[in-house]
Coordinates of C-alpha atoms and ligand atoms in Angstrom, one line a residue:
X28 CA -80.9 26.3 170.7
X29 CA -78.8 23.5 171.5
X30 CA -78.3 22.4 168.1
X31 CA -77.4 25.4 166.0
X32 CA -74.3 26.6 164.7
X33 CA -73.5 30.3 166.5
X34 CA -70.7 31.7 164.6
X35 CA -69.3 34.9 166.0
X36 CA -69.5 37.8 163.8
X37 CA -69.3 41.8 163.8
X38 CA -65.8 41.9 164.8
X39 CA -63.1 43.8 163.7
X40 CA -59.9 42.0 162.6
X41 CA -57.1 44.6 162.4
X42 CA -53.9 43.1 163.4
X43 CA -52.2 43.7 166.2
X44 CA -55.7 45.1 168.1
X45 CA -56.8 43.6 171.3
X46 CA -59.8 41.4 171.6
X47 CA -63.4 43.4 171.1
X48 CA -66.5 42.5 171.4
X49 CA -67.8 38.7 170.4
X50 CA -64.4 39.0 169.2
X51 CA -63.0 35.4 169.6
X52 CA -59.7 35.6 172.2
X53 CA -57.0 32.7 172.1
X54 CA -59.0 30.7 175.1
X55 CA -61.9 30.2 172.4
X56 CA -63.8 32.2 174.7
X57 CA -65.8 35.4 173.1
X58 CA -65.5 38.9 175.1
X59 CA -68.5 40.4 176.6
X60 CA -69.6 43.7 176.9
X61 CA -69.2 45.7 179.8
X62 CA -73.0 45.8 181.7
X63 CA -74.0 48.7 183.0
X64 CA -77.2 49.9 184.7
X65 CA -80.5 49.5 182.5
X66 CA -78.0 47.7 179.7
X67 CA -78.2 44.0 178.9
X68 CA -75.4 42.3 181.1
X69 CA -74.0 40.6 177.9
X70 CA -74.5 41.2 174.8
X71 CA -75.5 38.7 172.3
X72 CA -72.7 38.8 170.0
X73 CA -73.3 35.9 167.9
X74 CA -75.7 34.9 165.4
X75 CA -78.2 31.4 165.5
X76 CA -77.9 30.0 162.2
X77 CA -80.5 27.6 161.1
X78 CA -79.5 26.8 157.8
X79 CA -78.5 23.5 156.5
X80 CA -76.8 25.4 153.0
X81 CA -75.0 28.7 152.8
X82 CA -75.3 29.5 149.7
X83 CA -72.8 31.6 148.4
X84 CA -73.2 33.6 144.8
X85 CA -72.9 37.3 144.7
X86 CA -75.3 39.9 141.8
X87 CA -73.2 42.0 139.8
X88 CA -74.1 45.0 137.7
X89 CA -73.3 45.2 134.1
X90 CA -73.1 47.9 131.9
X91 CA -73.1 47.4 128.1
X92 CA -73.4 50.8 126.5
X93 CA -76.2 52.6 127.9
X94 CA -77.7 48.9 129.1
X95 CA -77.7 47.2 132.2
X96 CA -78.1 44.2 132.8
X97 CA -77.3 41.9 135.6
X98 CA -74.9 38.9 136.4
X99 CA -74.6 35.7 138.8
X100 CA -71.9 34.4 140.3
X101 CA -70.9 31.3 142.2
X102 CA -72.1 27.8 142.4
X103 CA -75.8 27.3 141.7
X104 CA -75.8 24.0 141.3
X105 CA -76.4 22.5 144.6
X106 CA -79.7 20.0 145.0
X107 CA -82.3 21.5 147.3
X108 CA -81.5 20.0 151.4
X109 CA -84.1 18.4 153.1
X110 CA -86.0 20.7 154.9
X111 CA -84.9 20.7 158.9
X112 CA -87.2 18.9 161.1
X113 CA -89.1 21.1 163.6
X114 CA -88.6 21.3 167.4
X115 CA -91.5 22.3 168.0
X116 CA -94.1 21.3 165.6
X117 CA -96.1 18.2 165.9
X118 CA -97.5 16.1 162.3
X119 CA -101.1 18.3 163.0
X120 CA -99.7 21.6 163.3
X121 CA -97.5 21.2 160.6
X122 CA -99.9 20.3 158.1
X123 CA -101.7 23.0 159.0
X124 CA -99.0 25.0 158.3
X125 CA -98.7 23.2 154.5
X126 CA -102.5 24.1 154.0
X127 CA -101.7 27.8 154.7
X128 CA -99.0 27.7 152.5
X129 CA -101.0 25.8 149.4
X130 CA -104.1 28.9 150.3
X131 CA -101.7 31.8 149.8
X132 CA -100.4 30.3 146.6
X133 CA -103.8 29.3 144.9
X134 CA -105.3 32.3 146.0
X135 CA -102.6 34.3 144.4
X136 CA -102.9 32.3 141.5
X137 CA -106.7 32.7 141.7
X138 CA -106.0 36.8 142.2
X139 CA -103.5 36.9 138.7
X140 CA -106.5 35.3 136.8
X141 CA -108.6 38.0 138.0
X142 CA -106.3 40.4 137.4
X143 CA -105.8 39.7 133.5
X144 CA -109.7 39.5 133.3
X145 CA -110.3 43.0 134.3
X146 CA -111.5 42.7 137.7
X147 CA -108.8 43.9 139.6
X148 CA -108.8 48.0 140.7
X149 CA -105.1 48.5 140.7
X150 CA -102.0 46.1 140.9
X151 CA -101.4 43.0 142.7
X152 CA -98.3 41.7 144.8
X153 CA -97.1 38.2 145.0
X154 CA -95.3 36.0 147.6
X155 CA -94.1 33.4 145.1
X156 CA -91.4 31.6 146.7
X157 CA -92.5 33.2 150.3
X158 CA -95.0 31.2 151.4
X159 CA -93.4 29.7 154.1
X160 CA -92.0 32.9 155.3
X161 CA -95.4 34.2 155.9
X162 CA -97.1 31.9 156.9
X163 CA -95.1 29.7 158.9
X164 CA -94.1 32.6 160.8
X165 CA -98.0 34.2 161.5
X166 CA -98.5 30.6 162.9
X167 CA -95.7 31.2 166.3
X168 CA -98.7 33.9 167.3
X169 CA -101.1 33.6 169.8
X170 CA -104.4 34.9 169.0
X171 CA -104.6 37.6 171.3
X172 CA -100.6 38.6 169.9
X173 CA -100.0 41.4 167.0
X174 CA -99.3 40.7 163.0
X175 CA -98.0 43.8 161.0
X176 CA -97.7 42.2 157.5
X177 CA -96.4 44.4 154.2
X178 CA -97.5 43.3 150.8
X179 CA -96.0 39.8 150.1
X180 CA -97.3 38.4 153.4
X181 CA -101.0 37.6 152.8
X182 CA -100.5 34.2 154.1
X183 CA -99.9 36.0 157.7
X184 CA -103.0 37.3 156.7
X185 CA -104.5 33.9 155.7
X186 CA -103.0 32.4 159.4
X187 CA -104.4 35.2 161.2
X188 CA -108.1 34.9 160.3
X189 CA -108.9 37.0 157.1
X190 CA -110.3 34.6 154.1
X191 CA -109.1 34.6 150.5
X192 CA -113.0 35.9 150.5
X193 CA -111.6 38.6 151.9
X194 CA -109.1 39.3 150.1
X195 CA -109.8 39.0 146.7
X196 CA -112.7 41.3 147.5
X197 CA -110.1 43.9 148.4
X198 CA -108.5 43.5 145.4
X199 CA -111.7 44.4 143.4
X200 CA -112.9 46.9 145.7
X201 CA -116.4 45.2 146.5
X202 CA -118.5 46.8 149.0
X203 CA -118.0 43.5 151.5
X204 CA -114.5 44.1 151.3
X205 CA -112.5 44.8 154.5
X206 CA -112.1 48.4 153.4
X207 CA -115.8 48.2 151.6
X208 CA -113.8 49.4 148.4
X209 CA -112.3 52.3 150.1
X210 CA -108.6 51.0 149.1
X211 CA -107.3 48.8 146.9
X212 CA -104.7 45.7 147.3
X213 CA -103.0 45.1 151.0
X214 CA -103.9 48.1 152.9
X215 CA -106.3 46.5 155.3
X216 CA -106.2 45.2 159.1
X217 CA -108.1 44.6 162.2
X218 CA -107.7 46.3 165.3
X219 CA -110.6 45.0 167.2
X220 CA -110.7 41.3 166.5
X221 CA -107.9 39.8 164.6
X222 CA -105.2 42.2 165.9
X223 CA -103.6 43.0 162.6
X224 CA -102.2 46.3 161.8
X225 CA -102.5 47.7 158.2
X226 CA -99.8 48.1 156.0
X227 CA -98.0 50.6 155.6
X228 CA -96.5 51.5 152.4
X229 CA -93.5 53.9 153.6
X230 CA -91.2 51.0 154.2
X231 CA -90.1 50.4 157.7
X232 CA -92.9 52.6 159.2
X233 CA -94.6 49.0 160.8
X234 CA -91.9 48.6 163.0
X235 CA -92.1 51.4 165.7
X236 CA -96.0 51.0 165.2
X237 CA -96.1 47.4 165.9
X238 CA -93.2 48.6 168.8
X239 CA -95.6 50.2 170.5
X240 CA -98.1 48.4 170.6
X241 CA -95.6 45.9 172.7
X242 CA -95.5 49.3 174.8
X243 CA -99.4 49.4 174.7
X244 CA -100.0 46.1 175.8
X245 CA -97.1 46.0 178.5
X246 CA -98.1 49.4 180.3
X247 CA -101.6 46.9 180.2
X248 CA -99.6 45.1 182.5
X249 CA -98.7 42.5 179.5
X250 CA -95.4 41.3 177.6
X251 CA -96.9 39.8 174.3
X252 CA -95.5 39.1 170.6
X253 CA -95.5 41.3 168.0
X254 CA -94.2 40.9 164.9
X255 CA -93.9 42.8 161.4
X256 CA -91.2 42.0 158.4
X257 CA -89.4 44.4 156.1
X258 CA -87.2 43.8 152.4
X259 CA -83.6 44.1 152.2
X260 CA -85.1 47.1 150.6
X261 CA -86.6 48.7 153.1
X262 CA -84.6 48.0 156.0
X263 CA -82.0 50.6 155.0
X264 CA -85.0 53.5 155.9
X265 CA -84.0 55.6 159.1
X266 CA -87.2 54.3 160.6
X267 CA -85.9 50.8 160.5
X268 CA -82.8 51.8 162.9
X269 CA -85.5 53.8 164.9
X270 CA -87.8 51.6 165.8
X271 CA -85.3 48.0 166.6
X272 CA -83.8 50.6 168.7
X273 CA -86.6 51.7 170.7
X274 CA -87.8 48.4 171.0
X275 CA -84.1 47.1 172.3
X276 CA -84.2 49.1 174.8
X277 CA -87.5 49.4 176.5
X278 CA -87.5 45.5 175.9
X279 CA -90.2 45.0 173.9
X280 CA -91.4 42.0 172.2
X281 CA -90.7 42.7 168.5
X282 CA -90.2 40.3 166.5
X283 CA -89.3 41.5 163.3
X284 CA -88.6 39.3 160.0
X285 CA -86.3 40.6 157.5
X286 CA -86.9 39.3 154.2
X287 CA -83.8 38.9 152.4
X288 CA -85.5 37.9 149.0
X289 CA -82.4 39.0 147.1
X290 CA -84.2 41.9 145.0
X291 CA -85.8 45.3 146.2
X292 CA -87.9 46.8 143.1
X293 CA -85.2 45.9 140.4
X294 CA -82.2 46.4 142.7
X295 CA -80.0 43.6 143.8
X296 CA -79.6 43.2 147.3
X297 CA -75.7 43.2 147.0
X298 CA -76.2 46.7 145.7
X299 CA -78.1 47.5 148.8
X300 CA -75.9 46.8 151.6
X301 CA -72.1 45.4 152.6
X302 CA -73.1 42.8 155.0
X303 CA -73.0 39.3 153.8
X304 CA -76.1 38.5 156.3
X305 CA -78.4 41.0 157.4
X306 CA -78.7 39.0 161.1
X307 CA -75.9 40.8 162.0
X308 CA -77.3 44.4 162.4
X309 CA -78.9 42.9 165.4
X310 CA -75.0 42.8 167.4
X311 CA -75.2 46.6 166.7
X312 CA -78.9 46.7 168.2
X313 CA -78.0 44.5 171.2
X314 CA -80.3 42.0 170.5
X315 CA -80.7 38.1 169.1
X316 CA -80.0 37.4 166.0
X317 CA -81.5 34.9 163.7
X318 CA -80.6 33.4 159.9
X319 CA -83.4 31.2 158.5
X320 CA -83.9 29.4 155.3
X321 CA -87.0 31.9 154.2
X322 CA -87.6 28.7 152.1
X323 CA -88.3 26.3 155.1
X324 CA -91.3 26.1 156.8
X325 CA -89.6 24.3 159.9
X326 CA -86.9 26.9 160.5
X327 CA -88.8 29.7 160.1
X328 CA -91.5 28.5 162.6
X329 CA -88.8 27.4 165.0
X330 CA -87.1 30.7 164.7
X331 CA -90.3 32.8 165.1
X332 CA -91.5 30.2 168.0
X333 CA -88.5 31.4 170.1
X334 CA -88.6 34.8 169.5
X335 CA -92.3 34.9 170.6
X336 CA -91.3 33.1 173.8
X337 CA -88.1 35.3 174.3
X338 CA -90.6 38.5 173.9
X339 CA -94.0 37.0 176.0
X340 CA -91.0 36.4 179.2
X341 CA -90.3 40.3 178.8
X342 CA -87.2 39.8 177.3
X343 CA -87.5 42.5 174.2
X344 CA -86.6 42.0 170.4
X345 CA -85.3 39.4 168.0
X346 CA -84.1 39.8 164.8
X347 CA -84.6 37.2 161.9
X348 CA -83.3 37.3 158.7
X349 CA -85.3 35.0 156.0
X350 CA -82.9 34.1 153.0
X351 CA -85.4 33.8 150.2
X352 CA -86.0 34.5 146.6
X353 CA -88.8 37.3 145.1
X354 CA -89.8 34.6 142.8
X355 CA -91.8 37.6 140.3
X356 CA -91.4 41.0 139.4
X357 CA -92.2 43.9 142.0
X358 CA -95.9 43.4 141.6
X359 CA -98.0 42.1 138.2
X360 CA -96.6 45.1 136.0
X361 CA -93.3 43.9 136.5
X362 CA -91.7 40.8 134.2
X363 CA -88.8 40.6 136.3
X364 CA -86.7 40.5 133.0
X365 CA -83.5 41.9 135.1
X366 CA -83.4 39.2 137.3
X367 CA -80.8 36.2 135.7
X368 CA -82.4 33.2 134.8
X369 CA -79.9 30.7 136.6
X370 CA -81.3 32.4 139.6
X371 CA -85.1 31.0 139.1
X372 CA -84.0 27.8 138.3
X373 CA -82.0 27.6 141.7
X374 CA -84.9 28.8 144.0
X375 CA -87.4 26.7 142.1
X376 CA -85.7 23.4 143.4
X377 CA -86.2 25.2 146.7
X378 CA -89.8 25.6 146.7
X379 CA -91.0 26.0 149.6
X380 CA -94.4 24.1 149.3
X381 CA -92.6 21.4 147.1
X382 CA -90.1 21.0 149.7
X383 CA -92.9 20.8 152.7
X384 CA -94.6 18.2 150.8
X385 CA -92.0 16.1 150.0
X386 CA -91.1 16.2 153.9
X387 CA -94.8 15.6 155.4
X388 CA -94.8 12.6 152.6
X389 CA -91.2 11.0 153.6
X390 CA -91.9 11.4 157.6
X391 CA -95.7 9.3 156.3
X392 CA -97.3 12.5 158.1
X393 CA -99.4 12.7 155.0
X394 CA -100.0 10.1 152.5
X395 CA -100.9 10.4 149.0
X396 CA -104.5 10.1 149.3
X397 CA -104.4 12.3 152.1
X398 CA -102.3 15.0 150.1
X399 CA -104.9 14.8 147.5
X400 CA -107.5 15.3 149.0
X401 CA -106.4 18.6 151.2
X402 CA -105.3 20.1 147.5
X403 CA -108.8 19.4 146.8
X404 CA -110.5 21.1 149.7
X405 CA -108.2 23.9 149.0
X406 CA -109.0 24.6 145.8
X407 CA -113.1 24.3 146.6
X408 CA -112.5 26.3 149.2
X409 CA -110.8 29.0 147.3
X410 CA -113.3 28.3 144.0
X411 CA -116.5 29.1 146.6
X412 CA -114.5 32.2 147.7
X413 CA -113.5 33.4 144.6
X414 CA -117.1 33.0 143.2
X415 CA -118.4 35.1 146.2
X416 CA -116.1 37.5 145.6
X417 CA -116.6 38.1 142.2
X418 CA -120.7 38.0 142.5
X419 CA -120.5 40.7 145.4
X420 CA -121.4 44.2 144.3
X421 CA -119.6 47.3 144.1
X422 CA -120.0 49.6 146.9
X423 CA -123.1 51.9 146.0
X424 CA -121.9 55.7 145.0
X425 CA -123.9 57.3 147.8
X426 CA -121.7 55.1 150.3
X427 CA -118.8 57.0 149.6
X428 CA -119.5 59.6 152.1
X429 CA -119.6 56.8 155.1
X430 CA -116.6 56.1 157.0
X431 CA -114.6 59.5 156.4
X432 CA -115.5 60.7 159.1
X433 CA -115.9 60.1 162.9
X434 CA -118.9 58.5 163.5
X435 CA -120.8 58.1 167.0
X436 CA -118.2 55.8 169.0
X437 CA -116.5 54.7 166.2
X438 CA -113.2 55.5 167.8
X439 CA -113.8 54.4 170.9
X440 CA -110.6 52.5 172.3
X441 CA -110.6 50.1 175.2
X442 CA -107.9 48.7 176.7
X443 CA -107.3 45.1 175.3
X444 CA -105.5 43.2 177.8
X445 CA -106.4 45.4 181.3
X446 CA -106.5 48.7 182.8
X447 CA -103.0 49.9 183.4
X448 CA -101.6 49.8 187.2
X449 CA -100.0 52.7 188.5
X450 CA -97.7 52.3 191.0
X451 CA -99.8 54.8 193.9
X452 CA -102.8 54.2 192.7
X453 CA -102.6 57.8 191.1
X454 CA -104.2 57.9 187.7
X455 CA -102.0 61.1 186.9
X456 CA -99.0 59.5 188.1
X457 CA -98.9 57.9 184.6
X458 CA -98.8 61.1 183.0
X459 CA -95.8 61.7 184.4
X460 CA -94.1 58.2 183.8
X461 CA -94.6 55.8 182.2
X462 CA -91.8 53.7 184.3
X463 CA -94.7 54.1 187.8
X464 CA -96.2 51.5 185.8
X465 CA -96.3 48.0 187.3
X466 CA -95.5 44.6 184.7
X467 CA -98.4 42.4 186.4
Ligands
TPP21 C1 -89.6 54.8 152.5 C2 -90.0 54.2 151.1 N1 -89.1 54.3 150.1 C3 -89.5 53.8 148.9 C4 -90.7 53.2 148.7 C5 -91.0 52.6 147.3 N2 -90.9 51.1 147.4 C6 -92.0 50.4 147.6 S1 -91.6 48.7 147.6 C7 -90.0 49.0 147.3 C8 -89.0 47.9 147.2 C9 -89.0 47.2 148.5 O1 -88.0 46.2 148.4 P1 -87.8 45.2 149.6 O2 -87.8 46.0 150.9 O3 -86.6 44.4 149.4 O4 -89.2 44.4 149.7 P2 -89.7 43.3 148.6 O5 -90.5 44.1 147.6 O6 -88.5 42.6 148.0 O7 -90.6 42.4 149.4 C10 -89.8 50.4 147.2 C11 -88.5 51.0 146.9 C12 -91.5 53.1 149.8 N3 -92.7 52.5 149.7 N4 -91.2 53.6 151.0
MG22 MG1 -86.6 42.5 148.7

């Protein structure tokens, strides 16, 4: 990363204590930790920052009477940067990438229409403002590699292989639907093809899951990418801390996207935690740790990119922190009215698929005509899906009954990347330990 800014952080700046940890000494030099067996011989103790703005306004709380309301502060008036050109990325991939982006938004567009005509079984969650997050980050997998989206990452889901067909279909419960209108919105995946795990609503419960199945794969004698993201809400849980932990130290190759889109539910995230960037929880985990503009497709790939590489060569986690803005409410019941206006206005001049398109257009890696053209195939695309969706029929009442319980072979579980190798040929021997298992 030879053109980032590392800044050290994590350090404790009481006067008159001696140096500690990535603490910066008088030689310019930062300290190390001490290595000891099975432990990382240094630690990394600084932060990658990809940012080309910081910027810097903090959410306070007011209380008038009984009401609350809250309140911005700092400089919002900064034009939108240019977005940072990819290392990585090439002018096909790229656009690719802008085509993803442009599908999540119309089809969440597409899936608010259908909500305020009725057709919708429960709520539905956006990614306004996230689209490059989600999708720019699915694209770093390989196909054979893990995705553990939550709700606002349906352009993961896009990237990994699920249509909008799909998904709208989900959203109404149709028979054809990936759950065949067994559950409504998000809670879907695909264990046997697409290698996406569901889900799950209890926040930071995807990360130990998607943490093992880096175990899974490497006792298969495999070190692959998995990644899965959690809120600045949810990554207070317990289970957050439980499972970066268990993956820093049995090395596996988690890579987990915090989205820092400034609001949990109706809480701000300065009410949620003291750190000015959540990147820095990695120093206490022992691992990398990443700060992206959530807002910028090239970042966020680049970032994700690395961390899949770091975790395919066996080298364990990476943390990355997405600054971003929840650009709606909670889901489509919520009107967002706490959230100060000033605060829109400054995340709209950093939209993420404005900001792509102006980039492909200045580098003349689209042009106009060509521009046009994908936004019309998208939209076709998504029109055909959406009709299809809508047409499909509801799942019959007498199907209720199927798929509750186990049916002939229906959980039958192969290994996906090979039989496991045990060190003495011993198939008990891995009973015992898992650590008499060979890395191929
Ligand atoms: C352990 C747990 N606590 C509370 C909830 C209820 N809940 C669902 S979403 C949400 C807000 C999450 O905010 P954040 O993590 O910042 O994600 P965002 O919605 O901003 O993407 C809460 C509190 C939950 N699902 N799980
Ligand atoms: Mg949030």
């Amino acid at each position: 990363m030879a053109n980032q800014k590392k800044t050290t952080r994590g350090v404790n700046h009481r006067p008159g204590k001696k140096a500690e940890v990535g603490e910066r000494k008088s030689d310019g030099k930062t300290t190390q930790a001490g290595a000891s067996p099975g432990r990382q011989k240094s630690l990394p103790n600084a932060i990658t920052d990809y940012r080309l703005e910081k910027p810097s306004f903090t959410l306070r709380q007011i209380h008038h009477g009984d009401q609350v309301r809250y309140e911005v502060k700092g400089d919002l008036s900064a034009p939108a940067p240019p977005l940072r050109d990819s290392r990585y990325l090439g002018k096909e991939q790229l656009i690719e990438i802008y085509r993803w982006m442009l599908l999540n938004r119309r089809m969440e567009a597409a899936l608010e229409n259908l909500y305020k005509q009725g057709k919708v079984v429960g709520g539905v969650y956006f990614g306004l403002g996230q689209e490059a997050c989600s999708c720019a980050s699915a694209y770093a997998l390989k196909k054979d590699e893990w995705l553990g989206p939550m709700i606002r990452n349906q352009g993961s889901l896009l990237v990994k292989g699920f249509s909008p067909r799909d998904i709208m279909m989900q959203y109404m419960a149709k028979a054809g639907s990936p759950t065949k209108g067994r559950d409504a919105s998000s809670h879907f995946g695909d264990i046997r093809e697409r290698n996406v795990v569901a889900p799950i609503s209890t926040l930071g419960d995807l990360i130990p899951v998607l943490a093992g199945v880096a175990l899974g794969a490497r006792l298969q004698g495999k070190n692959i990418a998995v990644m899965t993201y959690i809120g600045d809400g949810g990554q207070s849980t317990g289970v957050t801390y439980e499972g970066i932990n268990f993956a820093a130290v049995q090395n596996l190759g988690l890579v987990l996207i915090v989205e820092n889109n400034l609001w949990g539910y109706s809480t701000p995230a300065d009410m949620q935690f003291r750190l000015k960037d959540l990147a820095e929880r990695a120093i206490a985990y022992g691992i990398p740790g990443v700060i992206v503009d959530g807002t910028d497709a090239c970042q966020v790939y680049d970032a994700c990119h690395e961390a899949c590489e770091r975790a395919r060569r066996g080298e364990g986690p990476t943390l990355i922190e997405a600054k971003m803005m929840r650009m709606k409410g909670h889901a489509i019941h919520d009107a967002a009215e706490y959230v100060p206006k000033p605060l829109f206005e400054y995340w709209k001049k950093r939209d993420p698929i404005a900001r792509l398109e102006a980039h492909l257009l200045k580098k003349r890696w689209l042009t106009v005509q060509a521009n046009e053209e994908l936004i019309g195939d998208v939209e076709r695309q998504l029109e055909a899906d959406r009709d299809y969706a809508v047409n499909s029929p509801m799942p019959t009442p007498e199907s209720a009954a199927g798929g509750v319980y186990c049916e002939e072979g229906c959980h039958k579980i192969a290994p996906k990347y090979a039989l496991p190798k045990v060190a003495d040929g011993n198939a008990a021997a891995l009973k015992q330990s898992t650590a008499a298992v060979h890395l191929k």
